[in-house]
């Protein structure tokens, strides 16, 4: 909703800043509380990017008269993302071996900075703003009231949030479980 009302480009710039800040905080952390702060920043990155890249991609294609190419373009973009993520995971093991387990966190700031520069150089299509006449705070209030009014919805929201936190912590800390079997960071990736 924020990206629709304010700026999709602006939200994506914020997301890259959150991701870079999260990497720095996680890299500097010396305990669970500090690491959790970095993790919250990572969560803000996820929230900001969720659907925003797709919306901006569609808007750009729509403005160019190529909206029908959306699936093809997003498929290629996602494939490039997966290739980049795989390469980064493999590289992070070698980087951690050479410079310590904190170095990959700090190096993650570099692509975030590049992302900010690229996003700031783009011009954002504005046709979607004409479709968003409703105010954001009343929309958020209506959503919160709807969730608060229905006990099942409150319970489901709480359970899903707790499961998401547990799943993300499992993903983050499962690599440390591997330290029981190997001390070589290459296998941690």
mmCIF file of C-alpha atoms in Angstrom:
data_model
loop_
_atom_site.group_PDB
_atom_site.id
_atom_site.type_symbol
_atom_site.label_atom_id
_atom_site.label_comp_id
_atom_site.label_asym_id
_atom_site.label_seq_id
_atom_site.Cartn_x
_atom_site.Cartn_y
_atom_site.Cartn_z
ATOM 1 C CA UNK A 1 0.000 0.000 0.000
ATOM 2 C CA UNK A 2 2.818 2.404 0.832
ATOM 3 C CA UNK A 3 4.501 1.816 -2.521
ATOM 4 C CA UNK A 4 1.210 2.425 -4.328
ATOM 5 C CA UNK A 5 0.474 5.597 -2.416
ATOM 6 C CA UNK A 6 3.948 7.119 -2.080
ATOM 7 C CA UNK A 7 6.516 5.808 -4.560
ATOM 8 C CA UNK A 8 7.438 2.329 -5.695
ATOM 9 C CA UNK A 9 10.924 3.510 -6.526
ATOM 10 C CA UNK A 10 11.219 5.184 -3.122
ATOM 11 C CA UNK A 11 10.120 2.033 -1.290
ATOM 12 C CA UNK A 12 12.680 -0.015 -3.230
ATOM 13 C CA UNK A 13 15.410 2.475 -2.313
ATOM 14 C CA UNK A 14 14.352 2.152 1.331
ATOM 15 C CA UNK A 15 14.409 -1.635 1.017
ATOM 16 C CA UNK A 16 18.013 -1.603 -0.209
ATOM 17 C CA UNK A 17 18.970 0.712 2.661
ATOM 18 C CA UNK A 18 17.265 -1.629 5.156
ATOM 19 C CA UNK A 19 19.093 -4.632 3.680
ATOM 20 C CA UNK A 20 22.480 -2.888 3.777
ATOM 21 C CA UNK A 21 21.900 -1.626 7.325
ATOM 22 C CA UNK A 22 20.808 -5.106 8.377
ATOM 23 C CA UNK A 23 24.001 -6.575 6.952
ATOM 24 C CA UNK A 24 26.129 -4.082 8.870
ATOM 25 C CA UNK A 25 24.230 -4.648 12.127
ATOM 26 C CA UNK A 26 24.434 -8.448 11.756
ATOM 27 C CA UNK A 27 28.121 -8.207 10.906
ATOM 28 C CA UNK A 28 28.806 -6.085 13.994
ATOM 29 C CA UNK A 29 26.594 -8.098 16.336
ATOM 30 C CA UNK A 30 28.025 -9.914 19.327
ATOM 31 C CA UNK A 31 24.839 -11.427 20.653
ATOM 32 C CA UNK A 32 21.311 -12.508 19.865
ATOM 33 C CA UNK A 33 19.734 -9.130 20.684
ATOM 34 C CA UNK A 34 22.016 -7.228 18.290
ATOM 35 C CA UNK A 35 21.596 -9.883 15.634
ATOM 36 C CA UNK A 36 17.812 -9.659 16.091
ATOM 37 C CA UNK A 37 17.941 -5.930 15.339
ATOM 38 C CA UNK A 38 19.732 -6.725 12.070
ATOM 39 C CA UNK A 39 17.137 -9.368 11.406
ATOM 40 C CA UNK A 40 14.308 -6.861 11.932
ATOM 41 C CA UNK A 41 16.003 -4.611 9.359
ATOM 42 C CA UNK A 42 16.131 -7.595 7.013
ATOM 43 C CA UNK A 43 12.406 -8.117 7.667
ATOM 44 C CA UNK A 44 11.728 -4.500 6.694
ATOM 45 C CA UNK A 45 13.646 -5.146 3.469
ATOM 46 C CA UNK A 46 11.441 -8.167 2.729
ATOM 47 C CA UNK A 47 8.258 -6.222 3.473
ATOM 48 C CA UNK A 48 9.336 -3.326 1.246
ATOM 49 C CA UNK A 49 10.237 -5.540 -1.701
ATOM 50 C CA UNK A 50 7.243 -7.858 -1.456
ATOM 51 C CA UNK A 51 5.338 -7.173 -4.656
ATOM 52 C CA UNK A 52 7.015 -3.813 -5.243
ATOM 53 C CA UNK A 53 9.571 -4.997 -7.830
ATOM 54 C CA UNK A 54 6.814 -6.806 -9.675
ATOM 55 C CA UNK A 55 4.567 -3.742 -9.628
ATOM 56 C CA UNK A 56 7.321 -1.439 -10.848
ATOM 57 C CA UNK A 57 8.258 -3.898 -13.597
ATOM 58 C CA UNK A 58 4.639 -4.072 -14.740
ATOM 59 C CA UNK A 59 4.320 -0.285 -14.657
ATOM 60 C CA UNK A 60 7.428 0.187 -16.794
ATOM 61 C CA UNK A 61 6.258 -2.438 -19.294
ATOM 62 C CA UNK A 62 2.759 -0.914 -19.353
ATOM 63 C CA UNK A 63 4.201 2.522 -20.043
ATOM 64 C CA UNK A 64 6.233 1.045 -22.924
ATOM 65 C CA UNK A 65 3.172 -0.732 -24.326
ATOM 66 C CA UNK A 66 4.666 -4.147 -23.489
ATOM 67 C CA UNK A 67 2.420 -5.255 -20.610
ATOM 68 C CA UNK A 68 1.874 -8.593 -22.377
ATOM 69 C CA UNK A 69 5.596 -9.355 -21.928
ATOM 70 C CA UNK A 70 5.317 -9.177 -18.121
ATOM 71 C CA UNK A 71 5.473 -12.948 -17.491
ATOM 72 C CA UNK A 72 8.445 -13.382 -19.787
ATOM 73 C CA UNK A 73 10.350 -10.440 -18.283
ATOM 74 C CA UNK A 74 9.614 -11.490 -14.696
ATOM 75 C CA UNK A 75 10.610 -15.080 -15.479
ATOM 76 C CA UNK A 76 13.964 -13.919 -16.804
ATOM 77 C CA UNK A 77 14.436 -11.524 -13.882
ATOM 78 C CA UNK A 78 13.682 -14.277 -11.374
ATOM 79 C CA UNK A 79 16.059 -16.664 -13.146
ATOM 80 C CA UNK A 80 18.819 -14.042 -12.967
ATOM 81 C CA UNK A 81 18.004 -13.507 -9.277
ATOM 82 C CA UNK A 82 18.328 -17.234 -8.551
ATOM 83 C CA UNK A 83 21.622 -17.469 -10.453
ATOM 84 C CA UNK A 84 22.964 -14.449 -8.558
ATOM 85 C CA UNK A 85 21.782 -15.832 -5.208
ATOM 86 C CA UNK A 86 23.417 -19.201 -5.905
ATOM 87 C CA UNK A 87 26.690 -17.556 -6.930
ATOM 88 C CA UNK A 88 26.593 -15.304 -3.851
ATOM 89 C CA UNK A 89 25.975 -18.263 -1.545
ATOM 90 C CA UNK A 90 28.914 -20.172 -2.963
ATOM 91 C CA UNK A 91 31.150 -17.094 -2.945
ATOM 92 C CA UNK A 92 30.203 -16.237 0.640
ATOM 93 C CA UNK A 93 31.748 -19.475 1.875
ATOM 94 C CA UNK A 94 35.064 -18.687 0.216
ATOM 95 C CA UNK A 95 34.894 -15.052 1.377
ATOM 96 C CA UNK A 96 34.164 -16.173 4.957
ATOM 97 C CA UNK A 97 37.087 -18.600 4.842
ATOM 98 C CA UNK A 98 39.432 -15.863 3.687
ATOM 99 C CA UNK A 99 38.150 -12.981 5.817
ATOM 100 C CA UNK A 100 35.983 -14.381 8.611
ATOM 101 C CA UNK A 101 32.281 -15.021 9.050
ATOM 102 C CA UNK A 102 31.480 -11.299 9.385
ATOM 103 C CA UNK A 103 32.952 -10.228 6.055
ATOM 104 C CA UNK A 104 30.059 -11.513 3.862
ATOM 105 C CA UNK A 105 27.659 -9.401 5.924
ATOM 106 C CA UNK A 106 29.744 -6.286 5.349
ATOM 107 C CA UNK A 107 30.232 -6.992 1.643
ATOM 108 C CA UNK A 108 26.466 -7.262 1.188
ATOM 109 C CA UNK A 109 26.384 -3.464 1.507
ATOM 110 C CA UNK A 110 28.045 -3.100 -1.920
ATOM 111 C CA UNK A 111 25.167 -4.513 -4.032
ATOM 112 C CA UNK A 112 22.729 -2.559 -1.846
ATOM 113 C CA UNK A 113 24.553 0.681 -2.685
ATOM 114 C CA UNK A 114 24.567 -0.228 -6.384
ATOM 115 C CA UNK A 115 20.838 -0.980 -6.144
ATOM 116 C CA UNK A 116 20.178 2.462 -4.612
ATOM 117 C CA UNK A 117 22.172 4.177 -7.384
ATOM 118 C CA UNK A 118 20.358 2.247 -10.119
ATOM 119 C CA UNK A 119 16.942 2.886 -8.565
ATOM 120 C CA UNK A 120 17.627 6.609 -8.182
ATOM 121 C CA UNK A 121 18.617 6.818 -11.852
ATOM 122 C CA UNK A 122 15.249 5.416 -12.991
ATOM 123 C CA UNK A 123 12.151 7.439 -13.717
ATOM 124 C CA UNK A 124 9.054 5.978 -12.128
ATOM 125 C CA UNK A 125 5.850 5.600 -14.145
ATOM 126 C CA UNK A 126 2.969 7.425 -12.465
ATOM 127 C CA UNK A 127 -0.167 6.014 -14.086
ATOM 128 C CA UNK A 128 -0.856 3.756 -11.076
ATOM 129 C CA UNK A 129 -1.111 6.768 -8.744
ATOM 130 C CA UNK A 130 -4.273 7.896 -10.519
ATOM 131 C CA UNK A 131 -5.905 4.610 -9.474
ATOM 132 C CA UNK A 132 -5.014 5.074 -5.774
ATOM 133 C CA UNK A 133 -7.465 7.685 -4.527
ATOM 134 C CA UNK A 134 -7.996 6.255 -1.017
ATOM 135 C CA UNK A 135 -5.925 7.525 1.909
ATOM 136 C CA UNK A 136 -3.409 5.064 3.337
ATOM 137 C CA UNK A 137 -4.116 5.493 7.062
ATOM 138 C CA UNK A 138 -7.843 4.751 6.743
ATOM 139 C CA UNK A 139 -6.957 1.668 4.656
ATOM 140 C CA UNK A 140 -4.518 0.457 7.325
ATOM 141 C CA UNK A 141 -7.051 1.203 10.063
ATOM 142 C CA UNK A 142 -9.735 -0.734 8.235
ATOM 143 C CA UNK A 143 -7.409 -3.723 7.872
ATOM 144 C CA UNK A 144 -6.479 -3.680 11.572
ATOM 145 C CA UNK A 145 -10.134 -3.345 12.627
ATOM 146 C CA UNK A 146 -11.108 -6.272 10.375
ATOM 147 C CA UNK A 147 -8.380 -8.451 11.896
ATOM 148 C CA UNK A 148 -9.271 -7.385 15.454
ATOM 149 C CA UNK A 149 -12.986 -8.073 14.971
ATOM 150 C CA UNK A 150 -12.634 -11.722 13.955
ATOM 151 C CA UNK A 151 -11.084 -14.073 16.528
ATOM 152 C CA UNK A 152 -10.063 -16.650 13.925
ATOM 153 C CA UNK A 153 -8.333 -13.989 11.851
ATOM 154 C CA UNK A 154 -6.466 -12.686 14.925
ATOM 155 C CA UNK A 155 -5.348 -16.206 15.791
ATOM 156 C CA UNK A 156 -4.305 -17.001 12.237
ATOM 157 C CA UNK A 157 -2.338 -13.763 11.978
ATOM 158 C CA UNK A 158 -0.511 -14.472 15.230
ATOM 159 C CA UNK A 159 0.226 -18.093 14.292
ATOM 160 C CA UNK A 160 1.455 -17.144 10.803
ATOM 161 C CA UNK A 161 3.703 -14.414 12.214
ATOM 162 C CA UNK A 162 5.194 -16.795 14.788
ATOM 163 C CA UNK A 163 5.714 -19.499 12.156
ATOM 164 C CA UNK A 164 7.388 -16.989 9.843
ATOM 165 C CA UNK A 165 9.761 -15.861 12.584
ATOM 166 C CA UNK A 166 10.577 -19.480 13.456
ATOM 167 C CA UNK A 167 11.166 -20.384 9.806
ATOM 168 C CA UNK A 168 13.449 -17.410 9.235
ATOM 169 C CA UNK A 169 15.459 -18.098 12.381
ATOM 170 C CA UNK A 170 15.764 -21.723 11.274
ATOM 171 C CA UNK A 171 17.086 -20.591 7.896
ATOM 172 C CA UNK A 172 19.520 -18.150 9.499
ATOM 173 C CA UNK A 173 20.897 -20.398 12.220
ATOM 174 C CA UNK A 174 20.771 -23.769 10.479
ATOM 175 C CA UNK A 175 24.150 -23.027 8.939
ATOM 176 C CA UNK A 176 25.650 -22.823 12.421
ATOM 177 C CA UNK A 177 24.424 -26.363 13.044
ATOM 178 C CA UNK A 178 26.833 -27.411 10.291
ATOM 179 C CA UNK A 179 29.691 -26.101 12.449
ATOM 180 C CA UNK A 180 29.199 -29.268 14.494
ATOM 181 C CA UNK A 181 30.362 -31.257 11.473
ATOM 182 C CA UNK A 182 32.810 -28.894 9.810
ATOM 183 C CA UNK A 183 34.583 -25.650 10.591
ATOM 184 C CA UNK A 184 35.180 -24.805 6.961
ATOM 185 C CA UNK A 185 32.995 -21.803 6.012
ATOM 186 C CA UNK A 186 32.872 -22.959 2.373
ATOM 187 C CA UNK A 187 30.420 -25.682 3.419
ATOM 188 C CA UNK A 188 28.292 -23.127 5.253
ATOM 189 C CA UNK A 189 27.925 -20.907 2.165
#
